[in-house]
XYZ file of C-alpha atoms in Angstrom:
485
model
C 23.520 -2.696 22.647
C 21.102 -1.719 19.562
C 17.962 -3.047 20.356
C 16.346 -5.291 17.172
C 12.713 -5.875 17.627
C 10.876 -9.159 16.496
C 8.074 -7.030 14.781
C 7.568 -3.476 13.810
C 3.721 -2.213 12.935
C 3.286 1.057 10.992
C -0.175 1.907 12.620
C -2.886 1.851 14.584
C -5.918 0.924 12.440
C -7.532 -2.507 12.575
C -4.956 -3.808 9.932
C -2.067 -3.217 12.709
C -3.741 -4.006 15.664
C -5.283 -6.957 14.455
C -1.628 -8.168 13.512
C -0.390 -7.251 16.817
C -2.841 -9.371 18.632
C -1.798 -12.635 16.987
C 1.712 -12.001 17.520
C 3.302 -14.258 20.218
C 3.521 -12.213 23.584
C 7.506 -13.590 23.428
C 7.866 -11.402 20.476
C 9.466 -8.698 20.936
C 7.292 -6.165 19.140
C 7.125 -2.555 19.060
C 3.295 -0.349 17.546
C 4.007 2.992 16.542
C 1.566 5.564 15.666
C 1.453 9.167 13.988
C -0.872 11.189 16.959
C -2.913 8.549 19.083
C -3.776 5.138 18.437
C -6.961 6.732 18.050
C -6.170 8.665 15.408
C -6.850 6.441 12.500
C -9.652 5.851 9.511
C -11.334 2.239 11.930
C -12.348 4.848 15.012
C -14.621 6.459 12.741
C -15.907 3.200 10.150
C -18.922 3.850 11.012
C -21.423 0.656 8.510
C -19.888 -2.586 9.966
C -17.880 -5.740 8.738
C -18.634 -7.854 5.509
C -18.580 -11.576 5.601
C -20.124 -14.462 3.907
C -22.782 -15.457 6.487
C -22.357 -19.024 6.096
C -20.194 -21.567 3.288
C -23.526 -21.707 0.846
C -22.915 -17.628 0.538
C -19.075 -17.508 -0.183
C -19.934 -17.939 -3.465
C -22.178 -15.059 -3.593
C -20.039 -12.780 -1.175
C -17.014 -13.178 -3.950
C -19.281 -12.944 -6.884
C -20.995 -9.427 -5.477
C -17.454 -8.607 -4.581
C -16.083 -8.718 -8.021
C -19.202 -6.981 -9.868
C -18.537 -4.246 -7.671
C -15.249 -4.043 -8.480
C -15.945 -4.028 -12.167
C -14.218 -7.486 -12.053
C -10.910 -5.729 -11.990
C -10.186 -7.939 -8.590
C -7.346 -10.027 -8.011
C -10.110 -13.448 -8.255
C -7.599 -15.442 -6.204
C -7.336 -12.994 -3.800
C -11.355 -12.330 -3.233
C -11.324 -16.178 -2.878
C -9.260 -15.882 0.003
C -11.313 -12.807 1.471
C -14.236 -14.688 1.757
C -13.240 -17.405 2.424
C -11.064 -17.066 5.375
C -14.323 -14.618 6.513
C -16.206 -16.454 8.549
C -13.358 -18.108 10.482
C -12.069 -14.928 10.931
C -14.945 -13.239 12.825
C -15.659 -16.369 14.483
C -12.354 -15.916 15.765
C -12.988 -12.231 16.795
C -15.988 -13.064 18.549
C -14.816 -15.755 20.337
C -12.035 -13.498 21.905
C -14.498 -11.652 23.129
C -15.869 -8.946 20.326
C -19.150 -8.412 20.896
C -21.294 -7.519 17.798
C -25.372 -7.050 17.661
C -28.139 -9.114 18.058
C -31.335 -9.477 16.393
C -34.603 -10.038 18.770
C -33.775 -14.205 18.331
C -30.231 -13.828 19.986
C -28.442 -14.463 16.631
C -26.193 -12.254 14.578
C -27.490 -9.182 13.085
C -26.911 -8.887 9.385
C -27.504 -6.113 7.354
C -27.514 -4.967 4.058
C -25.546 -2.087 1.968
C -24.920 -1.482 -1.273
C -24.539 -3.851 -4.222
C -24.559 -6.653 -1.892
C -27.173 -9.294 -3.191
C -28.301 -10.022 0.698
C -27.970 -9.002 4.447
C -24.319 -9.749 5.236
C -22.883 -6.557 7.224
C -22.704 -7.000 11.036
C -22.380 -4.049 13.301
C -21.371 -3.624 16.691
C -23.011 -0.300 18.585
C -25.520 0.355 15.979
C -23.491 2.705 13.790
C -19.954 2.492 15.301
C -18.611 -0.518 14.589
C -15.513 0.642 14.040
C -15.010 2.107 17.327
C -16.410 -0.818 18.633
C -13.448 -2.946 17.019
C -10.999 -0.437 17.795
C -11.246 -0.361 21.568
C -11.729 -4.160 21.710
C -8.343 -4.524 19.817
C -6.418 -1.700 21.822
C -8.049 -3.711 24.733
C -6.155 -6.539 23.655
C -3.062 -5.133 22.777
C -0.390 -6.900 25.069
C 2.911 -5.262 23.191
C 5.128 -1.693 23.428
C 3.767 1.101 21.647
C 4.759 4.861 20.554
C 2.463 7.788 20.201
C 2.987 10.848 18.459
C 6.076 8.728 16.088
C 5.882 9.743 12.110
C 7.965 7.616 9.747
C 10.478 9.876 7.927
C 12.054 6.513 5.881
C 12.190 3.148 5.129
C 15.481 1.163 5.703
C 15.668 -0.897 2.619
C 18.454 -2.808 0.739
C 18.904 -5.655 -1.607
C 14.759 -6.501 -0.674
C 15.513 -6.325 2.771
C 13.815 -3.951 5.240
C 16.077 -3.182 8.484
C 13.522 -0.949 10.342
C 12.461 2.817 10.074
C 13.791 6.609 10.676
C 10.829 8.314 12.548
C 10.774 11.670 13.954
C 9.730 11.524 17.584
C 9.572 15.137 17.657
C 9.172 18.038 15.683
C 13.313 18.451 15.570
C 14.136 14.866 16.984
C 15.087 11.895 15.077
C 15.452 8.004 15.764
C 16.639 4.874 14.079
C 14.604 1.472 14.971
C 15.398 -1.867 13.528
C 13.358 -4.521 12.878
C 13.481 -8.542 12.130
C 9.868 -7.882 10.022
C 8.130 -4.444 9.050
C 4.408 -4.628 8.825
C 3.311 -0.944 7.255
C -0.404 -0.555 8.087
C -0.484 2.979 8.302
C -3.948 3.610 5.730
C -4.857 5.610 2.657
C -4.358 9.004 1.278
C -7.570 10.822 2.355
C -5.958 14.472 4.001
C -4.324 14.793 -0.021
C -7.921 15.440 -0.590
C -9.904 18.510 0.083
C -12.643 17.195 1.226
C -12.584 13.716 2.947
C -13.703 11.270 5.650
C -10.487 10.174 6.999
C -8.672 10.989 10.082
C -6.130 13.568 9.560
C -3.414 11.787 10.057
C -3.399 9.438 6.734
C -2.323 11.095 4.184
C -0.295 8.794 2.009
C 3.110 8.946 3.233
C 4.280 5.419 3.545
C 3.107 5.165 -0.073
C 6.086 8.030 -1.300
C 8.538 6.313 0.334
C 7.821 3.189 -0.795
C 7.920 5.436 -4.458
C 11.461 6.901 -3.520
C 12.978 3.135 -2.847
C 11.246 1.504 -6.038
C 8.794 -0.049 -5.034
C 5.885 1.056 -7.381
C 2.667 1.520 -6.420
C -0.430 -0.081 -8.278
C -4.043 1.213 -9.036
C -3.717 4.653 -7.535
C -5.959 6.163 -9.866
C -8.924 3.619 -7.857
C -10.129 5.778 -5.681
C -13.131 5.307 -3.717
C -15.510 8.450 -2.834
C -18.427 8.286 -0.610
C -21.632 9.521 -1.603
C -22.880 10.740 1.575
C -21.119 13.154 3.444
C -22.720 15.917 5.612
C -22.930 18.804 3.239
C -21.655 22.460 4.691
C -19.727 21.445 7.650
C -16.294 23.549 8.663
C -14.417 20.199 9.753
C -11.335 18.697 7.552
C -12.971 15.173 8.158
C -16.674 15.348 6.829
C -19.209 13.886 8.784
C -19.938 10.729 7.398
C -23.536 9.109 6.835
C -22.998 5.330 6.768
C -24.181 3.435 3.724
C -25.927 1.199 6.284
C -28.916 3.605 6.389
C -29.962 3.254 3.058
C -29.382 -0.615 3.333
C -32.310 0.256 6.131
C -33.975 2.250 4.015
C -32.574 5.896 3.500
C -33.607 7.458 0.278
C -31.155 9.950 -2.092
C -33.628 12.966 -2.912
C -33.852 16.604 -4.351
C -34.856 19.420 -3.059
C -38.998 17.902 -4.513
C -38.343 14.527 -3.083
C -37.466 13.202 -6.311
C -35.452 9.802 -5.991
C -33.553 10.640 -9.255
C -30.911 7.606 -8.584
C -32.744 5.327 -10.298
C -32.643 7.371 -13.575
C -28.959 6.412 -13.365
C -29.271 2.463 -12.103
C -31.951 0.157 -11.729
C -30.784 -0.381 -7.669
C -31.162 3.425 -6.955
C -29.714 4.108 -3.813
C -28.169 0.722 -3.441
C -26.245 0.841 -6.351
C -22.265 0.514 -6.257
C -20.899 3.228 -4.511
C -19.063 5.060 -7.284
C -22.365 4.884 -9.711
C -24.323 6.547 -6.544
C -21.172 9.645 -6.219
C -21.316 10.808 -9.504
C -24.937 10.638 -9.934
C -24.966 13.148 -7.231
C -22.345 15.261 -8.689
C -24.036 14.692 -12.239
C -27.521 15.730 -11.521
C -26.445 18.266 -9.039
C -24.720 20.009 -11.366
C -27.198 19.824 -14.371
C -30.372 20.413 -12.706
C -28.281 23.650 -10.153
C -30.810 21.535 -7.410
C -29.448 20.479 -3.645
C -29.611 16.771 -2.858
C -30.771 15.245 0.220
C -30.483 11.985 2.446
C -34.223 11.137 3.553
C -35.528 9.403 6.871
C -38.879 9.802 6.241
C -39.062 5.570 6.401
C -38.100 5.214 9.772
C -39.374 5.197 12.919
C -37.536 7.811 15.435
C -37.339 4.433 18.026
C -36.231 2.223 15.654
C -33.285 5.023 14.287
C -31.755 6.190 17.844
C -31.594 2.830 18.282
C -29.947 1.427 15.098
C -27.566 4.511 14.905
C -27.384 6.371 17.888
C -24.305 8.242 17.125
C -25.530 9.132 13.886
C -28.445 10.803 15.796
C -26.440 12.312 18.270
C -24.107 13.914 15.834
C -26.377 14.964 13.241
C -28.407 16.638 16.227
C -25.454 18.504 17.170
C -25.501 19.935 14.192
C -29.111 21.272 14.230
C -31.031 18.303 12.592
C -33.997 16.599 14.297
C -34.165 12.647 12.728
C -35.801 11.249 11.517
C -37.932 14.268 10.675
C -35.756 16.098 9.039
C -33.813 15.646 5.073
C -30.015 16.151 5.526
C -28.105 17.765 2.635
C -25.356 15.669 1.273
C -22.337 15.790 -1.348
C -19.949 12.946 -2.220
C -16.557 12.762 -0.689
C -13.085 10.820 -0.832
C -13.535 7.552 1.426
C -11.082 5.214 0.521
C -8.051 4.190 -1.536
C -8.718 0.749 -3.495
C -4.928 1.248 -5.116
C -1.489 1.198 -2.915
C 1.331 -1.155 -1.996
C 1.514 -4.294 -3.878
C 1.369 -7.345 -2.248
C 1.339 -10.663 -2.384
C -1.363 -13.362 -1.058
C 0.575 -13.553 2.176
C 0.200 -9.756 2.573
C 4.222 -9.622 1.412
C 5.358 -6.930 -0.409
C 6.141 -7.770 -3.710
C 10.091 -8.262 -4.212
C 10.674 -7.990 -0.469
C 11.673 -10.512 1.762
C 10.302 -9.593 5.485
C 8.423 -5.871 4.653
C 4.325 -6.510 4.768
C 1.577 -4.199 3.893
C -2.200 -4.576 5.523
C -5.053 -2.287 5.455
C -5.980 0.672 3.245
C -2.437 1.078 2.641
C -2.085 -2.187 0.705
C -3.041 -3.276 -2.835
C -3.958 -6.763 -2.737
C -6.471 -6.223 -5.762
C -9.253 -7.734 -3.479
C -10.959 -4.272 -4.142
C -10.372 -3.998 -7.797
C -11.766 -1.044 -9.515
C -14.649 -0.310 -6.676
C -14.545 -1.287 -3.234
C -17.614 -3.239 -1.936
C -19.218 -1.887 0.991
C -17.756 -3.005 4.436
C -15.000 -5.104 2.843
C -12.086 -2.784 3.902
C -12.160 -4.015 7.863
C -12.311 -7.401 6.636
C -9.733 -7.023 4.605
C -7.613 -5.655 7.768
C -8.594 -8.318 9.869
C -8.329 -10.929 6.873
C -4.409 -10.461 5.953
C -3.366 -9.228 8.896
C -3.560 -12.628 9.955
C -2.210 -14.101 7.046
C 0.654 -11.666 7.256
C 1.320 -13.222 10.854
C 1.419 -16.741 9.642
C 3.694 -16.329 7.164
C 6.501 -13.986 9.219
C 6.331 -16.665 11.597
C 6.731 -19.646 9.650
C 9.535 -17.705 7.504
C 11.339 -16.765 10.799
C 13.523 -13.780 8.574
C 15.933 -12.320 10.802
C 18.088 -9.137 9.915
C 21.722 -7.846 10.868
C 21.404 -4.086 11.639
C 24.994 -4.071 11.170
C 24.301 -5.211 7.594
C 22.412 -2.311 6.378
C 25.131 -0.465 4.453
C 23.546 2.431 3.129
C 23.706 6.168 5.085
C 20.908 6.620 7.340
C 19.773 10.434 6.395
C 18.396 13.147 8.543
C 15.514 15.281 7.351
C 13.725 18.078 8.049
C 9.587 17.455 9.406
C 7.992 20.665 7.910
C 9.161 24.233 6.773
C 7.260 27.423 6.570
C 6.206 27.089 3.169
C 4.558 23.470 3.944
C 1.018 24.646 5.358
C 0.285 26.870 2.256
C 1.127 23.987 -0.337
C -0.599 21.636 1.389
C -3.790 23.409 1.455
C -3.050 24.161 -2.484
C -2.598 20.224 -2.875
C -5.715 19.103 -1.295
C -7.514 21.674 -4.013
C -5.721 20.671 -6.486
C -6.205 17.073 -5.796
C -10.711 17.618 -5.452
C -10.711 19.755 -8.489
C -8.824 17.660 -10.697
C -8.565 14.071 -9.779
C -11.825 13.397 -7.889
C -14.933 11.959 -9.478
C -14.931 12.858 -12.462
C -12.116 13.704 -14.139
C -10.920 15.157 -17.410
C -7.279 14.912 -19.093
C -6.580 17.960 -19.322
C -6.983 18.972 -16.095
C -5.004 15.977 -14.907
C -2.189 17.125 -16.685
C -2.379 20.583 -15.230
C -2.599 19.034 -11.869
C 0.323 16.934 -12.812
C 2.191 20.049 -13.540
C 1.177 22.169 -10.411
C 2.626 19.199 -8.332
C 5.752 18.749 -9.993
C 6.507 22.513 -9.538
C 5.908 21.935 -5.844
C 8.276 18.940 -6.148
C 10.897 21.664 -7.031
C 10.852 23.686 -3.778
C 12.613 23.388 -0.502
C 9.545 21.533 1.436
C 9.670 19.553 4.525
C 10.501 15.811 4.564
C 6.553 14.960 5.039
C 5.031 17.032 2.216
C 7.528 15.842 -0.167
C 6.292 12.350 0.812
C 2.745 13.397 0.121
C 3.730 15.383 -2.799
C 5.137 12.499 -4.758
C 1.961 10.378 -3.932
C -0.019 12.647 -5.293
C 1.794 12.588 -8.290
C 1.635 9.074 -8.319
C -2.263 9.101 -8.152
C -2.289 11.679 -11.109
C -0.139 9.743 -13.032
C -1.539 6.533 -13.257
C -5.313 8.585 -13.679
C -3.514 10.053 -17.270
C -2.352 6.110 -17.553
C -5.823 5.044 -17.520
C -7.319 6.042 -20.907
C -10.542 4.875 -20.304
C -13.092 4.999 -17.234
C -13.240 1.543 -14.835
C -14.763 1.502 -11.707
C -14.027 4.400 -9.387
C -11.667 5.585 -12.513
C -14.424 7.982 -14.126
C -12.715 9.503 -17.457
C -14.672 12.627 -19.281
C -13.634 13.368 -22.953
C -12.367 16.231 -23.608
C-alpha cells in the first residue's frame, strides 16, 4: 500500500525543524534533507535572534524593521513578526533553549545594525545558530532522510501531492504528502562568493518557476559586509554583525573609519549601505579594508565570541590584537516564494513555504539584522496552525499528471556551474549595471539551451529569475543597487 504521510518538510534549517517540533507526534511526518541535517545556512548564523524585548518595544522593533527595509515590507506582515516575537522565544525557552545571561541572571540583549536598541539574544556567544540547531534536532521526535535532493514538485489544479527526490546519484523515488512545507533556504552557492552552506542553492525556487508559481523580489538580495577576505573555502568565513554592535570598527589600511563619510551610523548602518561602501571606497581609493578589535578586551572577546576567536586563530590572526581584512559577500535572499500570512503559498491549497526560501515581504528591500531566524521560528508556527486547523487531505491516486524521471548531473554540469557563480558576482551582486545584467541574462539563457543535469537546470532558471527581475527594477531600492550606464 502507498504510504501518504501527514506532513512533508523540505529541510533542515530552523524554518523546518521548528515546524516539525510543533507537529503532533500522531502525525505521520517525514524531514528530508539534501547532505546532513547539518548541512544548512542556521548551523553557521552566527549574531543571534531579533525580538521586541518587551510589548512597549514592538512598536520600535517593526518601525526599525521597515526603515531597514526601505519600507518596501509587507506592514501587515512585520506586525505579525514582532508581534508573535516574544511569545515565540518565550516558547523556545521554556522548552528548554537556553540563551545567555547577563551578570544579573536576565536575558542578554545586544545590539546590531540599524536597530534603535539592544534587542539580539545569543546563545554560545557567537553561535547561536548552532546553538538552536542542535536544540531543535534534539527535539525532533519524527522520520527523517539524509542525503534526499528534490528533483520535482507534484502539483495540480493548486494541489501539491508530494515530491520526486533522488535518493541517489542514479536512484529515484516518489513520496506523497497530505501538506508540503518547502523550507529548504536561499540561493547563496549561485553566488561566487558566499556565506551559505553548500547545499542551498535555489532549487526549490526553479521548480516552483517551471509549475507557475512566480517568484517575487529576487532581485533583493542581501550581501554581508564582513566576510574573511582571502580564504580558499566556497563558504566565506563570516564575521558576525554582532561585533560591531560591541564595538568593531570598519577601517583602511591608516585606520581611517571612512563609513561614516557614507552614513551618519558608520558601522551600524543598514547592512546594504555598509557593503557597498566597502566595495565603493575600496575600489576608488585601490586601499584594503579592515575589521578592527582594537576596543576590546582579549577576556571580554574569547568570551563573547569564542568561535570567532578560535576560527580566526586558525587562520593566523591573534584577537583582539590584530585588524582582519574583509570584503562584502552574498548572505541572504530577502525575495523567494510568495506566501501568504499563514506561510501558504499563494494559489495553493496545502503547499507552505518558511525560511529563507519564502517571500513573506517581512524583509522588504533590506533585511534587518537577526530577523531571518525569527522569521523561521515565527511562521513556521503559523504554518502549523493553519495545516492543522485546515486538515487538507490528498488522493495520490488523484494526481493525474506523468511523474518524470530525470537525470541528477552530467559531465558538463561542474564547469557551468562554476561559470554561473561568476557570472552571478560579476554581474548581479552589489552593484549592478544594465548592461551587464543583460549580458548575464544572455550567458544563462545559452546555458538553458544545453543538455545539463536535472539540478543545474533548476539553478539555472533561478538565476535567470534573479537577473530578470534586477533588469525589472529600473531604479535602486534597498539591497537593489542600480548604476547608470
Amino acid at each position: 500500500m502507498q504510504t501518504t504521510y501527514d506532513y512533508l518538510i523540505i529541510g533542515s534549517g530552523v524554518a523546518g525543524l521548528n515546524a516539525a517540533r510543533l507537529i503532533p507526534q500522531d502525525k505521520k511526518v517525514l524531514l528530508i534533507t539534501k547532505k546532513s541535517p547539518w548541512e544548512c545556512n542556521t548551523f553557521w548564523a552566527q549574531g543571534g535572534v531579533a525580538t521586541a524585548v518587551d510589548d512597549e518595544d514592538i512598536p520600535t522593533h517593526i518601525k526599525d524593521t521597515l526603515v531597514a527595509g526601505a519600507n518596501y515590507n509587507d506592514k501587515q506582515a512585520v506586525e505579525i513578526l514582532s508581534k508573535n516575537s516574544l511569545k515565540a522565544v518565550k516558547d523556545l525557552i521554556s522548552a528548554g533553549l537556553q540563551f545567555d545571561l547577563n551578570a544579573q541572571g536576565k536575558l542578554a540583549f545586544t545590539r546590531e545594525a540599524a536597530h534603535s536598541r539592544d534587542r539580539i539574544l545569543h546563545a554560545d556567544g557567537d553561535a547561536t545558530g548552532r546553538m538552536i540547531h542542535y536544540f531543535l534536532i534534539q527535539k525532533f521526535p519524527h522520520e527523517m532522510m539524509t542525503d534526499t535532493v528534490v528533483a520535482d514538485l507534484l502539483i495540480e489544479d493548486g494541489i501539491c501531492y508530494g515530491v520526486k527526490v533522488f535518493v541517489s546519484e542514479t536512484e529515484q523515488k516518489v513520496i506523497y504528502a497530505h501538506n508540503t512545507i518547502i523550507a529548504s533556504g536561499g540561493v547563496g552557492s549561485l553566488y561566487k562568493y558566499h556565506t551559505n552552506s553548500t547545499t542551498i542553492a535555489g532549487e526549490l525556487q526553479g521548480i516552483c518557476l517551471e509549475k507557475g508559481i512566480p517568484l517575487k523580489d529576487m532581485e533583493m538580495l542581501q550581501f554581508h559586509p564582513t566576510v574573511v577576505k582571502g580564504t580558499h573555502f566556497a563558504r566565506k568565513p563570516l564575521l558576525s554583525e554582532a561585533l560591531r554592535g560591541e564595538g568593531a570598527h570598519i577601517v583602511d589600511e591608516n585606520n581611517y573609519r571612512f563609513l561614516f563619510d557614507y552614513h551618519k551610523d558608520g558601522e551600524l548602518a543598514p547592512r546594504d549601505v555598509v557593503s557597498r561602501a566597502i566595495f565603493d571606497y575600496a575600489v576608488k581609493n585601490k586601499k584594503g579594508v579592515y575589521l578592527s578589535f582594537e576596543t576590546f578586551e582579549k577576556s571580554f572577546f574569547k568570551k563573547r565570541f569564542p568561535n570567532i576567536y578560535s576560527n580566526l586563530k586558525e587562520l593566523g590572526f591573534e584577537l583582539p590584537f590584530e585588524r582582519v581584512p574583509i570584503s562584502p559577500a552574498f548572505h541572504y535572499t530577502m525575495g523567494g516564494i510568495p506566501t501568504n500570512n499563514d506561510a501558504l503559498v499563494n494559489g495553493m491549497k496545502n503547499l507552505y513555504a518558511v525560511g529563507e526560501a519564502a517571500c513573506t515581504g517581512v524583509h522588504g528591500a533590506n533585511r534587518l539584522a537577526s530577523n531571518s531566524l525569527l522569521e523561521g521560528i515565527v511562521f513556521s508556527k503559523l504554518a502549523i496552525e493553519h495545516s492543522l486547523k485546515n486538515n487538507f487531505k490528498i488522493s495520490y491516486k488523484n494526481y493525474m499528471k506523468p511523474i518524470k524521471s530525470y537525470t541528477r548531473n552530467k559531465a558538463i554540469d561542474k564547469e557551468i556551474k562554476d561559470s554561473l557563480r561568476k557570472i552571478m558576482w560579476k554581474n548581479a551582486a552589489i552593484v549592478r549595471e544594465e548592461h551587464k545584467l543583460k549580458d548575464a541574462l544572455a550567458q544563462v539563457n545559452s546555458f538553458l539551451k544545453l543538455d545539463v543535469g536535472r539540478l543545474l537546470y533548476l539553478r539555472l532558471l533561478t538565476a535567470r529569475q534573479i537577473l530578470q527581475s534586477a533588469l525589472n527594477r529600473k531604479e535602486s531600492l534597498g539591497a537593489h543597487f542600480l548604476k547608470k550606464d
